[in-house]
Short mmCIF file of C-alpha atoms in Angstrom, two decimals:
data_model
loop_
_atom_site.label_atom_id
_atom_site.label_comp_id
_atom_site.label_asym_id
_atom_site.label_seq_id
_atom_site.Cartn_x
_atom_site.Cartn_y
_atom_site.Cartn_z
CA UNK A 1 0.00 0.00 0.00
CA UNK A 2 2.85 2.35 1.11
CA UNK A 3 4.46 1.67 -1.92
CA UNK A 4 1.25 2.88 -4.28
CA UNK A 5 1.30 5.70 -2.25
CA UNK A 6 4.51 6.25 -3.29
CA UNK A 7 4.18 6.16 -6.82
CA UNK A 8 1.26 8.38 -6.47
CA UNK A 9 2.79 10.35 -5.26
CA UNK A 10 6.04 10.77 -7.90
CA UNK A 11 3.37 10.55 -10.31
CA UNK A 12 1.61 14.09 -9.41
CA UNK A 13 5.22 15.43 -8.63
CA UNK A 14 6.72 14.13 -12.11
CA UNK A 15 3.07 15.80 -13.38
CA UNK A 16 3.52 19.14 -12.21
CA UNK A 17 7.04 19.44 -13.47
CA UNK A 18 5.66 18.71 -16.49
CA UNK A 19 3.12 20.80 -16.27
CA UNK A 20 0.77 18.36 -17.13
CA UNK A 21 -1.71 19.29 -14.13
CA UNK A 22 -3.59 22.62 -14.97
CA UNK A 23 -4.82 24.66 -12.81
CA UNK A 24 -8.45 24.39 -11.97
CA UNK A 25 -9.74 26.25 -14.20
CA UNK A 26 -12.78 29.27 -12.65
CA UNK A 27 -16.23 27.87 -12.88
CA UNK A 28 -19.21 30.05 -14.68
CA UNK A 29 -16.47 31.68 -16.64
CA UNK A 30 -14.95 29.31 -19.36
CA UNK A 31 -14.20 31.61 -22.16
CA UNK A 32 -11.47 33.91 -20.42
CA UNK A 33 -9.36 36.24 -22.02
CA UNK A 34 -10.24 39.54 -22.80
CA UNK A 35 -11.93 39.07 -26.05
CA UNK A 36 -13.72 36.01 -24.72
CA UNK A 37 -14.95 37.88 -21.45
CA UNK A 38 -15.83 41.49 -23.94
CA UNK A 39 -17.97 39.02 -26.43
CA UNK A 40 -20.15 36.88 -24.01
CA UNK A 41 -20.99 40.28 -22.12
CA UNK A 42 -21.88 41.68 -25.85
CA UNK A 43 -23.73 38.70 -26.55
CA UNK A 44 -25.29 39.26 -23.11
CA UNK A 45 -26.62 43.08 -23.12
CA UNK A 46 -27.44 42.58 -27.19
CA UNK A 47 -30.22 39.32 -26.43
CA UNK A 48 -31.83 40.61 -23.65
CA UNK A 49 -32.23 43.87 -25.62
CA UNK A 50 -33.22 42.29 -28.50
CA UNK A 51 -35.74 40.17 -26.32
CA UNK A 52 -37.00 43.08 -24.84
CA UNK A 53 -37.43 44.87 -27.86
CA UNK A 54 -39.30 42.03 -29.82
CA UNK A 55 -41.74 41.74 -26.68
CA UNK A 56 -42.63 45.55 -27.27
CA UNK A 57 -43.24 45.84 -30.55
CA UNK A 58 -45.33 42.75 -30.16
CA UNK A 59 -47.38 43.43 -27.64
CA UNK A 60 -47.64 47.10 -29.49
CA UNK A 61 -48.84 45.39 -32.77
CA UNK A 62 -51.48 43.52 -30.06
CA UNK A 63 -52.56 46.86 -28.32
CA UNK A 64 -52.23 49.34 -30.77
CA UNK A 65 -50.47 51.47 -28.57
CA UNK A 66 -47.20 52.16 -30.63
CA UNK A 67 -44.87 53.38 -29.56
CA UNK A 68 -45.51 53.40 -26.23
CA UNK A 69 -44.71 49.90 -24.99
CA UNK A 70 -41.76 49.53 -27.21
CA UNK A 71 -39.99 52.53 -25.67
CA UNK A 72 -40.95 50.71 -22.02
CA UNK A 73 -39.34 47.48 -22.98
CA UNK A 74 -36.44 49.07 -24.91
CA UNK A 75 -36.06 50.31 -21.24
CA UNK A 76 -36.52 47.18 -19.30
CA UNK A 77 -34.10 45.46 -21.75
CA UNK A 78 -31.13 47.00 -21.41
CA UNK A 79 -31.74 46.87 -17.91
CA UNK A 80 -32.08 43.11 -18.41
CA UNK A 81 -29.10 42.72 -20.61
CA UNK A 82 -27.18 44.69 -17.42
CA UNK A 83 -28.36 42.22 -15.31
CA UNK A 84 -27.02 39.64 -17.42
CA UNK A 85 -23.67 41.42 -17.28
CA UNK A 86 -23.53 41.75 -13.63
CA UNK A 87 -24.43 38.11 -13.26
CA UNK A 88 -21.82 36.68 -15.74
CA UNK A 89 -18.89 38.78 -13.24
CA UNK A 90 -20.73 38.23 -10.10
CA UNK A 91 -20.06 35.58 -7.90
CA UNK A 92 -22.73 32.47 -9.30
CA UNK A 93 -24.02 30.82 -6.00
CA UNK A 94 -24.32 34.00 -3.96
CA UNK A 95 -27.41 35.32 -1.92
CA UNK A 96 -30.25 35.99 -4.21
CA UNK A 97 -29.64 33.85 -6.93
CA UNK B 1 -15.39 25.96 -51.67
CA UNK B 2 -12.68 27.24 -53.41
CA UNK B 3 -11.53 30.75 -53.40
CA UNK B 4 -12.02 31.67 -57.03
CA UNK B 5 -11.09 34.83 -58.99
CA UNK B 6 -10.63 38.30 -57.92
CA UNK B 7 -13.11 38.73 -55.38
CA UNK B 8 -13.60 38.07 -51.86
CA UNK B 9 -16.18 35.42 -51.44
CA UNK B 10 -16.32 34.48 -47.77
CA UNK B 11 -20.21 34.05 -46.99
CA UNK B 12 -20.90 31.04 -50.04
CA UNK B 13 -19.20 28.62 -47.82
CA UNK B 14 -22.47 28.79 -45.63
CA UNK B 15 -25.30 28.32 -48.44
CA UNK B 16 -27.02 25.42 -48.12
CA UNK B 17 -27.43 23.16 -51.32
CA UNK B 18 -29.38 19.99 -51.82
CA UNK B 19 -27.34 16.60 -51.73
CA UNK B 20 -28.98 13.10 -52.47
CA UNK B 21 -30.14 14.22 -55.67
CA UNK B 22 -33.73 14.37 -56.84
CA UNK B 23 -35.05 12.84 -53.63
CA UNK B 24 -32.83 15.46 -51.77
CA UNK B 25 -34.16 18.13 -53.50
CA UNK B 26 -37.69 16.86 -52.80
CA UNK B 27 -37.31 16.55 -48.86
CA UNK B 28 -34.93 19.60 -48.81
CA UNK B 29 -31.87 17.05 -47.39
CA UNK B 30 -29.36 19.99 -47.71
CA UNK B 31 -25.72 18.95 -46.94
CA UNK B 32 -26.44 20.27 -43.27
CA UNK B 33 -28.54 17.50 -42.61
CA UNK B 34 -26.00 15.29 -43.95
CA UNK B 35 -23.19 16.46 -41.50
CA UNK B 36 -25.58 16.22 -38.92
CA UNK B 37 -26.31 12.60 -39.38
CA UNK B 38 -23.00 12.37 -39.67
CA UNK B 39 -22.19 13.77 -36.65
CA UNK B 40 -24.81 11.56 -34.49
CA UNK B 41 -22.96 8.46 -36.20
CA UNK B 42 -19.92 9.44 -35.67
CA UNK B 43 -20.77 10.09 -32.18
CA UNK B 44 -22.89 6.79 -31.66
CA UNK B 45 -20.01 4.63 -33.33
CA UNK B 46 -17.41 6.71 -31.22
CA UNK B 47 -18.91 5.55 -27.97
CA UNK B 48 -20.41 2.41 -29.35
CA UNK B 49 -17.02 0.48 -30.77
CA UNK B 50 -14.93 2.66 -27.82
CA UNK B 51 -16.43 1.02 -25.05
CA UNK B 52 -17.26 -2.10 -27.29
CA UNK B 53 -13.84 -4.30 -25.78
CA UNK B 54 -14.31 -3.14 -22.23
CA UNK B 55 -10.27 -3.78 -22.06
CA UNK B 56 -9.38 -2.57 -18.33
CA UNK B 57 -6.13 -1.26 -19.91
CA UNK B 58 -7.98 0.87 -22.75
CA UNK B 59 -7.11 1.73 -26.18
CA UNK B 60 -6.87 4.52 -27.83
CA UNK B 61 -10.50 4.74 -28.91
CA UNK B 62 -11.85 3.75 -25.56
CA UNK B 63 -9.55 6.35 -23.78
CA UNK B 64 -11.59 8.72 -26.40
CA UNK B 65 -14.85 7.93 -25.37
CA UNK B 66 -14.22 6.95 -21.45
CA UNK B 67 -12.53 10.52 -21.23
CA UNK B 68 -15.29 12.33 -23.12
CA UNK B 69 -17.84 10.76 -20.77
CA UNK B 70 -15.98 11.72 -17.41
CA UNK B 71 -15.13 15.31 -18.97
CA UNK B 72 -19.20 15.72 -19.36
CA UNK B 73 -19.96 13.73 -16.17
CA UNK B 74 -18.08 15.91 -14.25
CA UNK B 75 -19.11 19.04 -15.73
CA UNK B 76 -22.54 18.60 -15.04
CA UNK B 77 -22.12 16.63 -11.30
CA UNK B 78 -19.86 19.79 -10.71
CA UNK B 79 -22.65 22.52 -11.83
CA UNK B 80 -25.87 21.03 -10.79
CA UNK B 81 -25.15 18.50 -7.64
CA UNK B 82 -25.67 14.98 -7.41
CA UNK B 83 -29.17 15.38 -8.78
CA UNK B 84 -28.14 16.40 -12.19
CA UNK B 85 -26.96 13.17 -12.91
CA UNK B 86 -29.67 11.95 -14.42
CA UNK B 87 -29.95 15.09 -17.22
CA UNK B 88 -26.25 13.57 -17.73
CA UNK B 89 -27.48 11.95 -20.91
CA UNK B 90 -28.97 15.02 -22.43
CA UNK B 91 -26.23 17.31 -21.75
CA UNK B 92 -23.39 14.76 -23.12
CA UNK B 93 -25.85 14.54 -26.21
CA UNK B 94 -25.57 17.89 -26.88
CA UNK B 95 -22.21 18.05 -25.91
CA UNK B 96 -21.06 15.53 -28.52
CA UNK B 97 -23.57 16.81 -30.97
CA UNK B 98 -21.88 20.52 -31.08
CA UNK B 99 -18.74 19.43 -30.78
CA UNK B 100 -18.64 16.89 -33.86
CA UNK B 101 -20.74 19.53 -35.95
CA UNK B 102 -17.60 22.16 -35.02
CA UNK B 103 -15.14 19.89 -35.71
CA UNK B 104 -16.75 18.47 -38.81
CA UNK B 105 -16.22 21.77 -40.23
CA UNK B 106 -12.74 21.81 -39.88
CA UNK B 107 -12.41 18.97 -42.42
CA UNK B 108 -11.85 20.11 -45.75
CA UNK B 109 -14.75 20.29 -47.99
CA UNK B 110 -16.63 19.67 -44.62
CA UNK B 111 -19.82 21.90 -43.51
CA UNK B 112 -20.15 23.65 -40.43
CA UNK B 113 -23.60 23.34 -39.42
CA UNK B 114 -23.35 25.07 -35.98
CA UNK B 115 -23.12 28.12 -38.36
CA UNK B 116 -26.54 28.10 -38.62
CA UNK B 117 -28.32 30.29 -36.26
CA UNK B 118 -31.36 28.06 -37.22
CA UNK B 119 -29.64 25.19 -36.01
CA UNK B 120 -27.68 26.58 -33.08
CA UNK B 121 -31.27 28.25 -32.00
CA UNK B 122 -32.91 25.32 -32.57
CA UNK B 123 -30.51 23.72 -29.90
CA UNK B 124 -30.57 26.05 -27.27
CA UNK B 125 -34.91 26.47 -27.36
CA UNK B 126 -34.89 23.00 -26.72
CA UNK B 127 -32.29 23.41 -23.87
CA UNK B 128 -34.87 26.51 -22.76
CA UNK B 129 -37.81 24.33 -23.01
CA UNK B 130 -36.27 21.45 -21.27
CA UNK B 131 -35.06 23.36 -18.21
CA UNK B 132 -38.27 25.23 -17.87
CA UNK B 133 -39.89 21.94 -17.37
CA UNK B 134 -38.04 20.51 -15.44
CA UNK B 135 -38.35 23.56 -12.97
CA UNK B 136 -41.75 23.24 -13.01
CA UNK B 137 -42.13 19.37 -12.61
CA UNK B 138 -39.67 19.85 -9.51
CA UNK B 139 -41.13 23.43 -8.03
CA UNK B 140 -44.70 23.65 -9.71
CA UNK B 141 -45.89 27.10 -9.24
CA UNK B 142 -42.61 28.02 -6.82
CA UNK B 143 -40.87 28.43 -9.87
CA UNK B 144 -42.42 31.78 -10.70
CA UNK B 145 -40.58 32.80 -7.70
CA UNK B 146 -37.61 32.67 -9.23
CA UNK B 147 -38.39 35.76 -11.12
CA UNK B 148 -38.75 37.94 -7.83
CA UNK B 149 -35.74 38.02 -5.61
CA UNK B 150 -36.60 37.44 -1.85
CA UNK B 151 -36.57 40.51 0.11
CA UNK B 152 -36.95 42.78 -2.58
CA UNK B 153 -39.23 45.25 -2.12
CA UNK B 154 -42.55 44.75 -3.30
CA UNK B 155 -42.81 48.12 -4.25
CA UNK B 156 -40.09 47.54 -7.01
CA UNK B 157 -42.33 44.29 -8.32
CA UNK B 158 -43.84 46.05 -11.26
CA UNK B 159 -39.70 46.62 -12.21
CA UNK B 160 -37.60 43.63 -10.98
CA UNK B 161 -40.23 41.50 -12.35
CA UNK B 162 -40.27 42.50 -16.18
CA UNK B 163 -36.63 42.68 -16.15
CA UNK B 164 -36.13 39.02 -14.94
CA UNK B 165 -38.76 37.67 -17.11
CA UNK B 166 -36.60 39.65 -20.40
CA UNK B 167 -33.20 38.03 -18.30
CA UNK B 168 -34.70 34.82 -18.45
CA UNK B 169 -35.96 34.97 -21.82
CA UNK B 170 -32.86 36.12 -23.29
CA UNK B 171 -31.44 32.99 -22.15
CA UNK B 172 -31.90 31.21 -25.56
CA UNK B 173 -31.07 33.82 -27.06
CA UNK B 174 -27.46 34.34 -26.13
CA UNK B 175 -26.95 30.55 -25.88
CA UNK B 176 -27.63 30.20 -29.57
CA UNK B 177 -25.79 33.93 -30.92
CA UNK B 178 -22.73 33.01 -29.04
CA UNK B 179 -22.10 29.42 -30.41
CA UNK B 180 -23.76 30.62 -34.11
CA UNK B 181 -21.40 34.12 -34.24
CA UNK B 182 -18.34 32.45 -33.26
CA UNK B 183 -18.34 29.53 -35.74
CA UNK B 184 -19.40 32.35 -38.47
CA UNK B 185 -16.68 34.68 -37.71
CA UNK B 186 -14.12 31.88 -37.62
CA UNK B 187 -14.87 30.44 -41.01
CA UNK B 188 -15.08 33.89 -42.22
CA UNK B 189 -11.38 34.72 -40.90
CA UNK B 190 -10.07 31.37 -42.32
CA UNK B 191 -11.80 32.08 -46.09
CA UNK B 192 -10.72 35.69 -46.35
CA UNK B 193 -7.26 34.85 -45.47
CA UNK B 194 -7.12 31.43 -47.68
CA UNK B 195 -8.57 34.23 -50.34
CA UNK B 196 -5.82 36.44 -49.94
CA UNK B 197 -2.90 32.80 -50.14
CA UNK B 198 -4.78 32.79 -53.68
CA UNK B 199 -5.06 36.65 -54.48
CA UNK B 200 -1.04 37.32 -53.62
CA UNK B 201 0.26 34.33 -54.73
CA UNK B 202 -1.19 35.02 -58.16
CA UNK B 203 0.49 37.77 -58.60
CA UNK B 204 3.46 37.59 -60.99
CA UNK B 205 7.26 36.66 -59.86
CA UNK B 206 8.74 35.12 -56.64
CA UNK B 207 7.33 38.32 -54.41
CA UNK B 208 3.99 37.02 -55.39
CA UNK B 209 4.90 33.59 -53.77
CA UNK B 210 6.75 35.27 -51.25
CA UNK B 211 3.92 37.38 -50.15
CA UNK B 212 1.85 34.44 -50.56
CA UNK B 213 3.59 32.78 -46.87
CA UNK B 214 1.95 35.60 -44.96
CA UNK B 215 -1.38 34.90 -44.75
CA UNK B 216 -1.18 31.21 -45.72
CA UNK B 217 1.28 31.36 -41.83
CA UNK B 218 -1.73 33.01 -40.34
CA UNK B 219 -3.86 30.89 -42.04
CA UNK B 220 -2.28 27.85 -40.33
CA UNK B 221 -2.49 29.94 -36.70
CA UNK B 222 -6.25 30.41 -37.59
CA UNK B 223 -6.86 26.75 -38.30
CA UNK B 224 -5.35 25.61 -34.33
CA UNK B 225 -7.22 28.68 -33.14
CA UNK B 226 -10.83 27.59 -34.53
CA UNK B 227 -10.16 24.16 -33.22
CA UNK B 228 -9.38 25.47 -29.81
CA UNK B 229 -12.81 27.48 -30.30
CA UNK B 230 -14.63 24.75 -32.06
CA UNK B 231 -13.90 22.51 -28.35
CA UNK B 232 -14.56 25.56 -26.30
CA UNK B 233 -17.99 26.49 -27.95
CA UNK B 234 -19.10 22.93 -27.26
CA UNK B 235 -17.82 23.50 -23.53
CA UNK B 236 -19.74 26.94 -23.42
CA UNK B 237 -22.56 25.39 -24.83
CA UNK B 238 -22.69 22.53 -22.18
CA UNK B 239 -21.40 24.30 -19.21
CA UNK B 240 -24.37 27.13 -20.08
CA UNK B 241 -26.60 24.04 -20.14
CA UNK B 242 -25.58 22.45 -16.69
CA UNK B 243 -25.78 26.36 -15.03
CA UNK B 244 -29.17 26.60 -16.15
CA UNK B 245 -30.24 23.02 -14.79
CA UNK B 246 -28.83 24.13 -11.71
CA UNK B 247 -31.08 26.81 -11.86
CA UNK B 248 -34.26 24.81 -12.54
CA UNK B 249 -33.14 22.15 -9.95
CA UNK B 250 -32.23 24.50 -6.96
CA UNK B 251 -34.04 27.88 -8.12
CA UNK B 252 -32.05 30.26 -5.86
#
């Protein structure tokens, strides 16, 4: 037994100097780098904006009360694709989520 | 496929055409379906003849698929908890499914159809559609909690609620732009440079073919860099997947 342990544990040393182990890599944020990090929170602000704007101007068509809900959800939307942002840098299992 | 005279052609590489002939002209069988097909066979026979021997010592191909299982298993045991281990399957599906479709389109002559928004969209409503029922089978009509924070003012409900509701529904919608926009811009990088290998090298004398190295060198760096991408777009994908089970399965 001793002497697995021993191999274990000149295997994880002999790893390491090859660099062979790498670091854990940070969960919730896979695609790191700068122009990873700058594209997912684009992607992020641009969908819930989009989302918010399609749910005005369809509920608008259904109403008839252009322009009016449009401008509210074009409002609520980037506030939702903020939220996105925040959440994407923040934290995952915090309080409140 | 190939970049042809003088112009810069980089967006034919994504039309779809008909394959199979007549029939596949009838049904619409465009060669997207065909590298999908491809892509579940290649995935079945990858984890079908890998595990096949059951050799304690394995082989390469069983190594393959044993390590491809335990990288997804332990993605989504990480994210969700023990629980998720029984959406294993469908996340490993997808998984598999995204990453053969990249990587498919790496081969020459080969198709990319995770450059399809219709496709990629496609994917990620039924990854929307599946975790919103699955919150609901677990939480019923707690789940509508999830879109008002506890101890948030209730004055602010007519606010915070909208907003998560757009959050939420945006979901989708970045799941399927990020995977979709990535491939596309790839591919695009990789055919205006092969463009310009063609469009230098052309040119007359030995500075022609000298010029020609430049782009045809960054061509090469482009070609490891989408296959880096085309592995991390199918982690994205899946890790995106397991945070939002996580979400159905524990709400808060």
């Amino acid at each position: 037994m001793s002497e697995k342990d021993g191999f274990e544990e000149r295997l994880r040393e002999a790893r390491t100097r090859r660099g062979l182990d790498k670091p854990q890599a940070t969960r919730g944020s896979p695609n790191s780098g700068p122009w990873g990090v700058g594209f997912r929170a684009g992607v992020e602000v641009v969908s819930a904006l989009g989302v918010g704007v399609f749910l005005g101007i369809v509920l608008d068509r259904w109403l008839g009360t252009w322009p009016w809900l449009f401008l509210l959800f074009f409002v609520l939307g980037s506030a939702a694709g903020i939220l996105n942002v925040y959440r994407l840098f923040s934290p995952r299992r915090g309080a409140g989520r | 496929m190939a970049a042809e005279g003088k112009s810069i052609d980089a967006l034919s590489q994504f039309e779809l055409t008909p394959v199979l002939g007549a029939v596949g002209n009838a049904v619409g069988f465009t060669q997207s379906t065909a590298h999908m097909l491809l892509a579940v066979g290649l995935v079945t026979a990858l984890m079908l003849w890998g595990v096949s021997r059951r050799a304690i010592v394995p082989g390469r191909l069983q190594a393959l698929a044993e390590s491809s299982y335990e990288f997804v298993h332990e993605l989504v045991v990480g994210q969700v908890g023990d629980q998720g281990r029984k959406y294993f399957p469908f996340v490993f599906s997808l998984f598999m499914f995204i990453l053969f479709g990249n990587l498919l389109g790496m081969v020459p002559y080969g198709f990319t159809f995770t450059s399809h928004i219709a496709v990629t969209f496609g994917l990620a409503a039924l990854v929307f559609v599946v975790v919103t029922v699955i919150a609901l089978m677990i939480h019923g009509t707690h789940f509508f909690g999830y879109f008002f924070p506890e101890g948030a003012p209730k004055v602010l409900a007519p606010l915070i609620i909208p907003i998560e509701v757009i959050s939420y529904l945006s979901r989708p919608v970045s799941l399927s732009v990020r995977l979709f926009a990535n491939m596309v811009a790839g591919h695009v990088m990789l055919k205006v440079f092969a463009t310009f290998v063609v469009m230098i090298g052309s040119a007359a004398g030995v500075l022609g073919i000298l010029g020609a190295t430049l782009p045809l060198a960054v061509n090469i760096a482009l070609i490891g860099f989408e296959l880096l991408v085309a592995f991390l777009q199918a982690y994205v994908f899946a890790i995106l997947t397991s945070i939002y089970l996580h979400d159905a399965v524990h709400l808060h």
